XYZ file of C-alpha atoms in Angstrom:
682
model
C -6.335 15.926 23.952
C -9.264 13.820 23.499
C -11.962 13.734 21.092
C -15.410 12.316 22.421
C -17.419 10.650 19.660
C -21.053 12.426 19.642
C -23.928 11.084 17.257
C -23.135 13.469 14.699
C -19.718 11.932 14.261
C -20.772 8.501 14.290
C -23.388 9.231 11.812
C -21.455 11.805 9.744
C -22.123 10.065 6.372
C -25.842 9.749 7.016
C -26.096 13.398 8.240
C -24.011 14.669 5.027
C -26.096 12.734 2.847
C -29.300 14.342 4.040
C -27.967 17.707 4.458
C -26.589 17.482 0.800
C -30.135 16.199 -0.653
C -31.677 18.921 0.920
C -28.975 21.481 -0.541
C -29.779 19.805 -4.149
C -33.307 20.121 -3.813
C -33.303 23.753 -2.790
C -31.090 24.047 -5.757
C -33.555 22.353 -8.104
C -36.404 23.960 -6.654
C -35.001 27.681 -7.223
C -34.038 26.838 -10.742
C -37.527 25.831 -11.442
C -38.751 29.086 -9.798
C -36.249 31.257 -11.962
C -37.097 29.363 -15.122
C -33.893 27.933 -15.863
C -33.910 25.630 -18.838
C -31.670 22.771 -17.460
C -32.538 22.954 -13.534
C -31.159 19.370 -12.995
C -27.335 21.000 -13.561
C -28.072 23.092 -10.589
C -28.868 20.112 -8.472
C -25.872 18.094 -9.815
C -23.488 20.602 -8.988
C -24.379 20.434 -5.454
C -23.364 16.663 -5.304
C -20.004 17.264 -7.323
C -19.440 20.390 -5.013
C -20.301 19.209 -1.602
C -17.611 17.814 1.003
C -18.393 16.473 4.498
C -16.073 19.345 5.635
C -17.382 22.894 5.237
C -13.978 24.234 4.369
C -13.266 21.747 1.821
C -16.848 22.449 0.401
C -15.866 26.109 0.365
C -12.588 25.715 -1.468
C -14.056 23.168 -3.921
C -17.011 25.705 -4.765
C -14.435 28.400 -5.172
C -12.504 26.325 -7.837
C -15.356 24.959 -9.297
C -16.604 28.392 -10.029
C -13.355 29.413 -11.571
C -13.049 26.282 -13.742
C -16.552 26.386 -14.887
C -16.118 30.439 -15.868
C -12.559 29.729 -17.813
C -14.296 26.390 -19.149
C -16.972 28.409 -20.615
C -14.896 31.168 -21.938
C -13.002 28.508 -24.122
C -16.451 27.194 -25.206
C -17.405 30.582 -26.275
C -14.050 30.879 -28.248
C -13.977 27.482 -29.632
C -17.457 26.533 -30.742
C -18.470 29.481 -33.178
C -15.174 29.569 -34.899
C -14.693 25.878 -35.668
C -18.325 24.445 -35.928
C -18.012 24.113 -39.304
C -14.577 21.946 -39.315
C -15.837 18.941 -36.930
C -12.439 17.364 -37.409
C -10.777 20.557 -36.365
C -13.079 21.280 -33.185
C -12.510 17.749 -31.922
C -8.922 18.168 -32.236
C -8.988 21.576 -30.612
C -11.503 20.329 -27.576
C -9.309 17.436 -27.315
C -6.394 19.139 -26.887
C -7.858 21.803 -24.344
C -8.977 18.976 -22.215
C -5.532 17.173 -22.338
C -3.632 20.242 -21.622
C -6.069 21.459 -18.587
C -5.727 17.546 -17.158
C -1.974 17.851 -17.454
C -2.113 21.272 -15.126
C -4.523 19.218 -12.815
C -2.370 16.244 -12.546
C 1.088 18.310 -11.971
C -0.498 20.696 -9.492
C -1.918 17.994 -7.074
C -3.322 20.692 -4.428
C -7.258 21.596 -4.181
C -6.593 23.897 -7.081
C -6.096 20.985 -9.236
C -9.833 20.668 -9.419
C -10.154 24.032 -11.268
C -7.776 22.785 -14.037
C -9.435 19.657 -14.528
C -12.685 21.236 -14.422
C -11.957 23.997 -17.225
C -10.869 21.099 -19.308
C -13.629 18.987 -19.142
C -16.522 21.978 -19.377
C -15.298 22.744 -22.782
C -16.471 19.427 -24.030
C -19.662 19.438 -21.292
C -20.771 22.724 -23.039
C -19.677 22.677 -26.412
C -21.025 19.545 -27.925
C -24.581 20.126 -26.841
C -24.679 23.613 -28.514
C -23.310 22.377 -32.115
C -26.563 21.976 -33.792
C -27.237 26.007 -32.463
C -23.772 27.285 -32.897
C -25.363 31.021 -32.947
C -26.791 30.626 -29.614
C -23.350 29.436 -28.074
C -23.290 32.498 -25.810
C -26.875 32.369 -24.379
C -26.866 28.427 -23.974
C -23.385 28.527 -22.126
C -24.659 31.384 -20.252
C -27.526 29.553 -18.833
C -25.379 26.586 -17.830
C -23.249 28.738 -16.080
C -25.806 30.196 -14.136
C -27.327 26.591 -13.267
C -23.906 25.530 -12.244
C -23.382 28.793 -10.123
C -26.870 28.244 -8.256
C -25.791 24.989 -7.356
C -22.449 25.767 -6.121
C -23.987 28.845 -3.841
C -26.462 26.325 -2.469
C -24.029 23.749 -1.644
C -21.693 26.132 0.093
C -24.546 27.853 2.022
C -26.142 24.954 3.499
C -22.839 23.246 4.507
C -21.939 26.401 6.411
C -25.167 26.874 7.985
C -26.525 23.406 8.645
C -24.500 21.176 10.911
C -20.957 22.398 9.638
C -18.167 20.150 9.891
C -14.681 21.849 10.477
C -11.724 21.116 8.471
C -9.801 22.143 11.648
C -11.499 19.825 13.976
C -11.123 17.001 11.497
C -7.440 17.310 11.051
C -7.182 18.031 15.041
C -8.853 14.497 15.576
C -7.033 12.756 12.945
C -3.692 14.080 14.022
C -4.521 13.486 17.453
C -5.082 9.536 16.472
C -1.991 9.532 14.487
C 0.333 10.564 17.339
C -1.066 8.242 19.694
C 0.104 5.298 16.808
C 3.256 6.949 16.296
C 4.134 7.076 19.938
C 3.054 3.123 20.227
C 5.602 2.652 17.080
C 8.095 4.680 19.000
C 7.680 2.681 21.987
C 7.999 -0.607 20.006
C 11.258 0.776 18.300
C 12.830 1.577 21.668
C 11.949 -1.490 23.172
C 12.235 -3.904 20.193
C 8.817 -5.319 20.355
C 7.342 -7.003 17.454
C 8.714 -7.765 14.096
C 10.446 -5.745 11.264
C 7.882 -6.261 9.169
C 5.108 -5.294 11.450
C 6.651 -2.031 12.132
C 7.775 -1.342 8.575
C 3.933 -1.462 7.566
C 3.159 0.866 10.306
C 5.472 3.158 9.203
C 4.252 3.033 5.643
C 0.832 3.320 7.003
C 1.519 6.492 8.955
C 3.029 8.028 6.097
C -0.216 7.313 4.032
C -2.529 8.717 6.690
C -0.030 11.923 7.255
C -0.345 12.744 3.654
C -4.053 12.497 3.739
C -3.596 15.058 6.737
C -1.681 17.343 4.408
C -4.233 17.330 1.822
C -6.803 18.398 4.435
C -4.570 21.411 5.741
C -4.705 22.684 2.343
C -8.316 23.466 3.148
C -7.955 25.519 6.140
C -7.492 28.670 4.461
C -11.082 28.636 3.099
C -12.691 27.739 6.565
C -14.347 31.005 7.988
C -14.979 29.800 11.361
C -11.715 28.990 12.136
C -9.255 31.251 13.592
C -5.543 32.001 12.348
C -3.964 30.694 15.535
C -5.251 27.564 15.175
C -4.299 27.316 11.731
C -0.840 28.010 12.789
C -1.176 25.623 15.583
C -1.966 22.850 13.197
C 0.595 23.755 10.736
C 3.277 23.623 13.252
C 1.779 20.132 14.314
C 2.084 19.109 10.853
C 5.908 19.936 10.976
C 6.414 17.824 13.937
C 4.580 14.987 12.401
C 7.040 15.151 9.416
C 10.010 14.771 11.528
C 8.632 11.977 13.424
C 8.786 9.056 11.094
C 12.341 9.630 9.951
C 13.429 9.781 13.645
C 12.031 6.500 14.436
C 13.500 4.864 11.382
C 17.243 6.067 12.345
C 16.254 4.826 16.079
C 15.500 1.360 15.014
C 18.503 1.192 12.449
C 20.748 2.246 15.199
C 19.362 -0.251 17.793
C 19.698 -2.959 15.309
C 23.436 -2.121 14.865
C 24.032 -1.809 18.441
C 22.500 -4.813 19.330
C 24.085 -6.782 16.560
C 27.602 -5.920 18.005
C 26.100 -6.602 21.485
C 26.983 -2.792 22.076
C 23.962 -1.808 23.727
C 24.678 -1.265 27.383
C 22.412 -2.163 29.925
C 22.206 1.337 31.175
C 21.131 2.533 28.000
C 18.830 0.063 27.391
C 16.935 0.714 30.797
C 16.795 4.462 29.690
C 15.252 3.082 26.357
C 12.326 1.119 28.053
C 11.558 4.042 30.285
C 11.305 6.633 27.212
C 9.088 3.909 25.779
C 6.815 3.895 28.676
C 6.860 7.792 28.850
C 5.654 7.570 24.989
C 3.088 4.987 25.603
C 1.802 6.808 28.451
C 1.105 9.955 25.792
C 4.115 11.730 27.090
C 2.040 13.914 29.368
C 4.730 13.786 32.430
C 6.959 16.868 31.584
C 9.055 15.908 34.813
C 9.732 12.365 33.585
C 10.815 13.883 30.426
C 13.389 16.226 31.783
C 14.591 13.216 33.909
C 14.734 11.261 31.175
C 16.977 13.995 29.005
C 19.106 14.095 32.442
C 19.581 10.483 32.234
C 20.479 10.553 28.643
C 23.144 13.298 29.080
C 24.833 11.031 31.473
C 25.376 8.112 29.065
C 26.372 10.194 26.215
C 29.777 8.821 25.298
C 32.553 10.975 24.615
C 33.903 11.094 20.872
C 37.627 12.012 20.211
C 39.650 11.190 17.187
C 40.152 7.719 17.819
C 36.324 7.034 18.553
C 35.120 3.749 16.764
C 31.815 2.945 15.074
C 30.284 1.614 18.512
C 30.836 4.990 20.360
C 29.614 6.979 17.106
C 26.516 4.729 16.993
C 25.686 4.853 20.768
C 26.111 8.744 20.846
C 23.825 8.984 17.923
C 21.139 6.715 19.488
C 21.254 8.613 22.853
C 20.905 11.997 20.348
C 17.934 10.606 18.548
C 16.089 9.207 21.748
C 16.548 12.928 23.349
C 15.026 14.237 19.779
C 12.338 12.053 19.905
C 11.538 12.957 23.568
C 11.701 16.629 22.472
C 9.433 15.978 19.250
C 7.092 14.175 21.186
C 6.714 16.827 24.042
C 6.352 19.486 21.655
C 3.382 17.515 19.568
C 1.549 17.177 23.091
C 1.717 20.770 24.088
C 0.978 21.950 20.445
C -2.128 19.574 20.561
C -3.172 21.038 23.950
C -2.721 24.749 22.680
C -4.780 23.994 19.395
C -7.609 22.348 21.683
C -7.498 25.588 23.878
C -7.075 28.132 20.976
C -3.791 29.306 22.295
C -1.079 31.002 20.162
C 1.485 28.492 18.946
C 4.154 31.112 18.400
C 4.063 31.837 22.202
C 5.098 28.092 23.219
C 8.348 27.230 24.296
C 8.984 24.421 21.766
C 12.264 22.398 21.520
C 12.075 21.729 17.710
C 11.241 24.597 15.627
C 11.244 24.947 11.601
C 12.970 27.534 9.927
C 9.773 28.864 8.211
C 6.050 27.708 7.961
C 6.707 26.105 4.776
C 4.256 24.564 2.796
C 4.133 20.767 2.115
C 5.951 19.901 -1.036
C 4.141 17.333 -3.608
C 5.689 14.509 -5.910
C 4.988 15.659 -9.473
C 5.702 13.551 -12.067
C 5.894 15.778 -15.393
C 6.563 12.758 -17.949
C 3.620 10.790 -16.644
C 1.116 13.574 -16.301
C 1.924 14.471 -19.986
C 1.317 10.792 -21.123
C -1.922 10.385 -19.217
C -3.383 13.663 -20.375
C -2.286 12.934 -23.868
C -4.167 9.400 -23.542
C -7.249 11.257 -22.284
C -7.025 13.579 -25.252
C -6.670 10.608 -27.661
C -9.754 9.078 -26.088
C -11.640 12.088 -26.726
C -10.509 11.923 -30.346
C -11.493 8.318 -30.456
C -15.215 9.259 -29.549
C -15.397 11.990 -31.845
C -14.335 9.755 -34.687
C -17.155 7.174 -33.942
C -19.459 10.357 -33.794
C -18.392 11.890 -37.254
C -17.955 8.763 -39.167
C -21.474 7.387 -38.089
C -23.219 10.741 -38.580
C -25.093 9.637 -35.231
C -26.564 12.751 -33.945
C -26.728 11.442 -30.045
C -23.034 10.240 -30.428
C -22.093 13.497 -29.529
C -22.587 12.944 -26.002
C -19.804 10.271 -26.280
C -16.926 12.553 -26.278
C -18.459 14.599 -23.445
C -18.193 11.415 -21.438
C -14.908 10.554 -22.363
C -13.474 13.828 -21.156
C -15.519 13.772 -17.915
C -14.804 10.001 -17.124
C -11.289 10.298 -18.764
C -10.394 13.278 -16.539
C -11.799 12.033 -13.423
C -10.206 8.434 -13.456
C -6.946 9.342 -15.374
C -4.581 8.777 -12.714
C -5.336 4.807 -12.093
C -2.758 2.512 -12.367
C -4.390 -0.199 -14.231
C -7.362 1.334 -16.584
C -9.008 -1.636 -17.631
C -9.838 -3.202 -14.465
C -11.026 0.071 -13.217
C -13.230 0.723 -16.031
C -14.832 -2.587 -15.970
C -16.010 -1.590 -12.609
C -17.443 1.712 -14.026
C -19.348 0.069 -16.553
C -21.056 -2.005 -13.984
C -21.800 1.414 -11.962
C -23.255 3.084 -14.917
C -25.178 0.101 -15.739
C -26.989 0.752 -12.337
C -27.230 4.548 -13.279
C -28.987 3.508 -16.536
C -31.138 1.050 -14.800
C -32.264 3.359 -11.905
C -32.895 6.338 -14.221
C -34.859 3.886 -16.476
C -37.336 3.376 -13.052
C -37.630 6.671 -12.614
C -38.328 7.939 -16.207
C -40.925 5.456 -16.964
C -42.283 4.184 -13.987
C -42.439 6.714 -11.196
C -42.001 10.366 -12.989
C -45.060 9.973 -15.218
C -47.398 9.463 -12.170
C -46.044 12.464 -10.197
C -47.500 16.177 -10.758
C -46.014 17.818 -7.725
C -42.688 19.007 -6.887
C -43.120 17.614 -3.144
C -43.989 14.341 -4.550
C -40.584 14.335 -6.794
C -38.693 15.394 -4.078
C -40.401 12.201 -1.677
C -39.439 10.173 -4.863
C -35.811 10.861 -5.198
C -35.082 11.283 -1.495
C -34.473 7.140 -1.022
C -32.118 6.760 -3.992
C -30.351 9.909 -3.496
C -29.735 9.776 0.190
C -28.368 6.053 -0.175
C -26.204 7.130 -3.150
C -24.995 10.396 -0.974
C -24.558 8.006 2.239
C -22.261 5.752 -0.069
C -20.147 8.757 -1.391
C -19.563 10.041 2.245
C -18.032 6.602 3.103
C -14.416 5.916 2.449
C -14.863 2.258 1.485
C -17.739 3.463 -1.303
C -16.694 6.945 -2.070
C -15.741 6.593 -5.462
C -18.671 4.459 -6.588
C -21.068 6.342 -4.693
C -19.751 9.982 -6.062
C -20.265 8.357 -9.265
C -23.624 7.174 -8.842
C -25.107 10.088 -7.342
C -23.627 12.613 -9.746
C -24.616 10.583 -13.084
C -27.740 9.788 -11.562
C -28.636 13.315 -11.556
C -27.447 14.414 -14.878
C -28.836 11.344 -16.647
C -32.199 11.813 -15.085
C -32.115 15.411 -16.696
C -35.203 16.688 -14.629
C -36.914 19.545 -16.105
C -40.080 21.699 -15.455
C -42.122 19.125 -16.911
C -42.112 15.465 -17.750
C -40.792 15.232 -21.452
C -39.340 11.693 -22.302
C -39.366 9.113 -24.979
C -37.573 5.776 -24.944
C -35.673 6.680 -28.320
C -33.762 9.376 -26.488
C -33.097 7.669 -23.436
C -31.747 4.904 -25.527
C -29.645 7.004 -27.183
C -28.247 8.876 -24.401
C -27.327 5.870 -22.406
C -25.590 4.271 -25.526
C -23.789 7.117 -26.288
C -22.889 7.116 -22.295
C -21.692 3.429 -22.644
C -19.539 4.039 -25.699
C -17.840 6.881 -24.173
C -16.872 5.260 -20.894
C -16.082 1.931 -23.067
C -14.014 3.639 -25.769
C -12.196 5.666 -23.040
C -11.227 2.702 -20.930
C -10.145 0.800 -24.067
C -8.109 3.805 -25.251
C -6.235 4.263 -21.478
C -5.381 0.710 -21.391
C -3.491 0.661 -24.704
C -2.124 4.041 -24.595
C -1.046 3.764 -20.658
C -0.107 0.028 -19.998
C 2.049 0.867 -17.514
C 0.712 -0.685 -13.867
C 1.409 -0.067 -10.643
C 4.673 -1.665 -10.745
C 5.939 0.813 -13.222
C 4.717 3.513 -11.550
C 6.239 2.426 -8.300
C 9.430 2.022 -9.915
C 9.354 5.658 -11.125
C 8.721 6.749 -7.657
C 11.697 5.087 -6.438
C 14.018 6.536 -8.818
C 12.579 9.844 -8.119
C 13.584 9.323 -4.460
C 17.301 8.885 -5.723
C 17.069 11.802 -8.149
C 16.262 14.099 -5.168
C 18.984 12.906 -3.002
C 21.127 13.552 -6.151
C 19.957 17.200 -6.288
C 20.389 17.835 -2.459
C 23.642 16.437 -2.621
C 24.708 18.739 -5.613
C 23.130 21.805 -3.823
C 25.778 24.350 -2.574
C 23.598 25.693 0.025
C 21.440 23.887 2.337
C 17.673 23.460 1.693
C 14.223 23.531 3.677
C 14.185 19.954 5.621
C 10.651 20.441 6.182
C 10.124 20.650 2.286
C 12.393 17.642 1.842
C 10.519 15.424 4.492
C 7.248 16.404 3.118
C 8.271 15.585 -0.756
C 9.702 12.220 -0.042
C 7.085 11.055 2.785
C 4.529 12.245 -0.067
C 6.242 9.703 -2.482
C 6.100 6.950 0.595
C 2.377 7.798 0.775
C 2.007 7.044 -3.043
C 4.064 3.937 -2.636
C 1.813 2.492 0.205
C -1.180 1.771 -2.268
C 1.600 -0.002 -4.642
C 3.917 -1.508 -1.961
C 2.717 -5.284 -2.868
C 4.526 -4.695 -6.449
C 7.564 -3.255 -4.847
C 10.767 -5.596 -4.915
C 11.299 -7.246 -1.366
C 14.904 -5.593 -1.423
C 13.632 -2.167 -1.989
C 10.576 -2.547 0.368
C 12.787 -2.573 3.494
C 14.433 0.522 2.464
C 11.194 2.405 1.316
C 9.806 1.605 5.178
C 12.913 2.793 6.763
C 12.502 6.082 4.928
C 16.572 5.540 3.892
C 16.864 7.924 1.134
C 14.726 10.436 3.263
C 17.270 9.952 6.356
C 20.271 10.336 3.799
C 18.928 13.376 2.317
C 18.418 15.013 5.462
C 21.958 14.206 6.931
C 23.270 15.726 3.694
C 21.509 18.543 3.998
C 22.969 19.296 7.576
C 26.104 18.692 6.021
C 25.541 21.766 3.997
C 25.179 23.788 7.081
C 28.714 22.919 8.852
C 31.409 25.325 8.906
C 34.752 22.887 8.443
C 38.264 23.281 7.986
C 39.485 23.328 4.847
C 40.557 19.408 4.641
C 37.178 18.160 6.192
C 35.349 20.595 3.766
C 37.191 19.268 0.807
C 36.744 15.667 1.923
C 32.720 16.612 2.437
C 32.462 18.410 -1.008
C 34.209 15.319 -2.667
C 32.310 12.780 -1.034
C 28.813 14.520 -1.957
C 30.131 15.111 -5.676
C 30.433 11.190 -5.981
C 27.288 10.422 -4.022
C 25.253 12.474 -6.343
C 26.777 10.559 -9.237
C 25.913 7.276 -7.582
C 22.661 8.449 -7.024
C 21.817 9.537 -10.840
C 22.823 6.048 -12.120
C 21.378 4.161 -9.189
C 18.897 1.291 -10.558
C 18.246 -0.808 -7.498
C 21.601 -2.516 -7.094
C 24.023 -1.526 -3.871
C 25.687 1.428 -3.992
C 29.268 1.236 -5.146
C 31.910 0.021 -2.525
C 34.398 3.018 -3.288
C 31.371 5.168 -1.859
C 31.313 3.592 1.326
C 35.202 3.501 1.141
C 35.123 7.425 0.688
C 32.560 8.039 3.085
C 34.827 6.457 6.010
C 37.792 8.385 4.831
C 35.453 11.643 5.368
C 34.507 10.351 8.718
C 38.154 10.018 9.624
C 38.728 13.687 8.586
C 35.864 15.040 10.483
C 37.330 13.240 13.794
C 40.530 15.034 13.166
C 38.929 18.178 12.983
C 36.904 18.079 16.582
C 37.566 21.501 16.809
C 35.740 22.924 13.963
C 32.510 24.539 14.497
C 29.621 22.223 14.016
C 31.787 19.200 14.309
C 29.577 17.114 16.053
C 26.599 17.760 13.585
C 28.814 16.952 10.797
C 29.885 13.427 12.398
C 26.457 12.815 12.988
C 25.268 13.594 9.694
C 27.839 11.470 8.023
C 27.247 8.580 10.209
C 23.421 9.129 9.231
C 24.277 8.765 5.426
C 26.175 5.574 6.400
C 23.348 3.647 8.122
C 20.634 5.007 5.723
C 22.619 3.995 2.533
C 24.925 1.160 3.605
C 22.775 -0.974 6.080
C 24.453 -4.003 7.112
C 27.942 -3.014 6.060
C 30.883 -3.805 8.222
C 31.508 -1.224 10.985
C 33.593 1.838 10.291
C 37.270 1.485 11.551
C 39.320 4.549 12.248
C 42.495 2.525 11.434
C 41.155 1.038 8.208
C 38.619 3.345 7.106
C 36.709 2.055 3.968
C 37.017 -1.664 4.481
C 33.497 -2.259 5.135
C 31.491 -4.418 2.641
C 27.934 -3.132 1.312
C 24.924 -5.015 2.113
C 22.794 -6.200 -0.692
């Protein structure tokens, strides 16, 4: 399906910025009309909540509302009871922020925003009311009302004014992704391009697929998207998850066949035809059927005396057929989504067992350590505030909680916080110009709107662009908060200076604490991701029943997406394994083994192999897997060949071959007469 670029698509960032500014001014105006004490909170909330896509705005609004209410309840519970013990109160708030941040980091879905917000809302609402604890409920209630007003305005304007559908965005991104995957498939089938180039493309596609997965999580919040389209997009996502490991398997098998000069001219010609069919978007069903017929004709027979060449050739042919099936299914699903047809009524070659949600990588240890580091930064700012007796210093732990939560997941805290420091200097300069240069001369709301528009439209435009999203979001949100517009002009330089010094102290201390407590860096985190893949492979090998293959694929490809931004620090020896999805392919093959019904000798051999495989994966530290495991794998292949009358015999054999090519690339070929004599490649 094609998606012509419209004016609104080409200028989506500018449209978003103008629309969001209008929503912010609407919220600010209503807050003034209702006499709310801090109307700028309604304005800032619009920017915090808004997203270019209406469904994402609604999901963010829902979770912001819940997070605000939880944080407000926490504030009301903590402040009146601990206000006379500032040290204990500081500890309680820091622990609350850390605990909520931990939940946010391990959740990884749009719901994580609720946990993070519940954490820093206690600091945001609690510290400003310390001087009047008896008014805690009233002041917290006022802040909640202002925030709710901003949420309502952001959501309503997003839905009514030039809304952009999440479903439409997913369909466009998926269409582009599939086009690039088809081109990669054509390159793999013909051997075109270098291995490194194809590896880089696979990693990039995995990262983009992860972004599409995240967008899919917002579909349930979109009121103008039918359930039919939602189901179609979810099925398309499952097919996308199948493509990358399939292409990696085909590439490895082609390499092996080429290395042993075993790729017959006929199969090479069929591969070239399949590549042309893929490059032409796979829209010719008759050509697909003809390719399947030709593949059936070159499928080699497998018997007990079959050698590695026959097994690899058979697997190569089967995988090309599966690639044709999945690619054709993707085209059919894309057309059905564009036309609004029910995906359940489609005849698809590839079907998953269930419409399972994507699984995400969760690192509990790293999340706990990161949350503790953020809590410690809040405590450090509280210590400065209490030790100095600086009244405005209570704002420093607020910024520590907010900025620490927002940027807790960065690999290198110190360089990131240096950039943040420069951004906050821009915020201070802009607010200084407005506070002392422009606002004293403005007497009407209309002039306020006109004065704010250039700056906020620029910052909002930056927030909507991928290249400047992080810095733009920070600039527009903190400018709105620090400007602190109210119903009348009331500013003095001493208050302005104190507030901004507290801001810089909070941000600076947070950066220092995080860089000291969390000095791991991208390489350390990348190594943890690599070890997690081996642990998952061990868990699947230990499992006595087959697991959801879509869940396995989504989990391990999510790790690949997380590694994409850190690939430069991954050792060269491991980079090829990562890009070729070796652990994922082995995991899927192990999972298929669990489905097979085998005779007693072969079943015993498979179980013994998987026990040893799990043990090897548990202790794997990046070196080659043991030669003994390869020998046992070859013995198991021999056992499977001798049991070719068993139900699921073919699947068992190809699964064992998949484990061999995935975990032992470059090993000498399997030989039925001398099993296990191959050496493992480094």
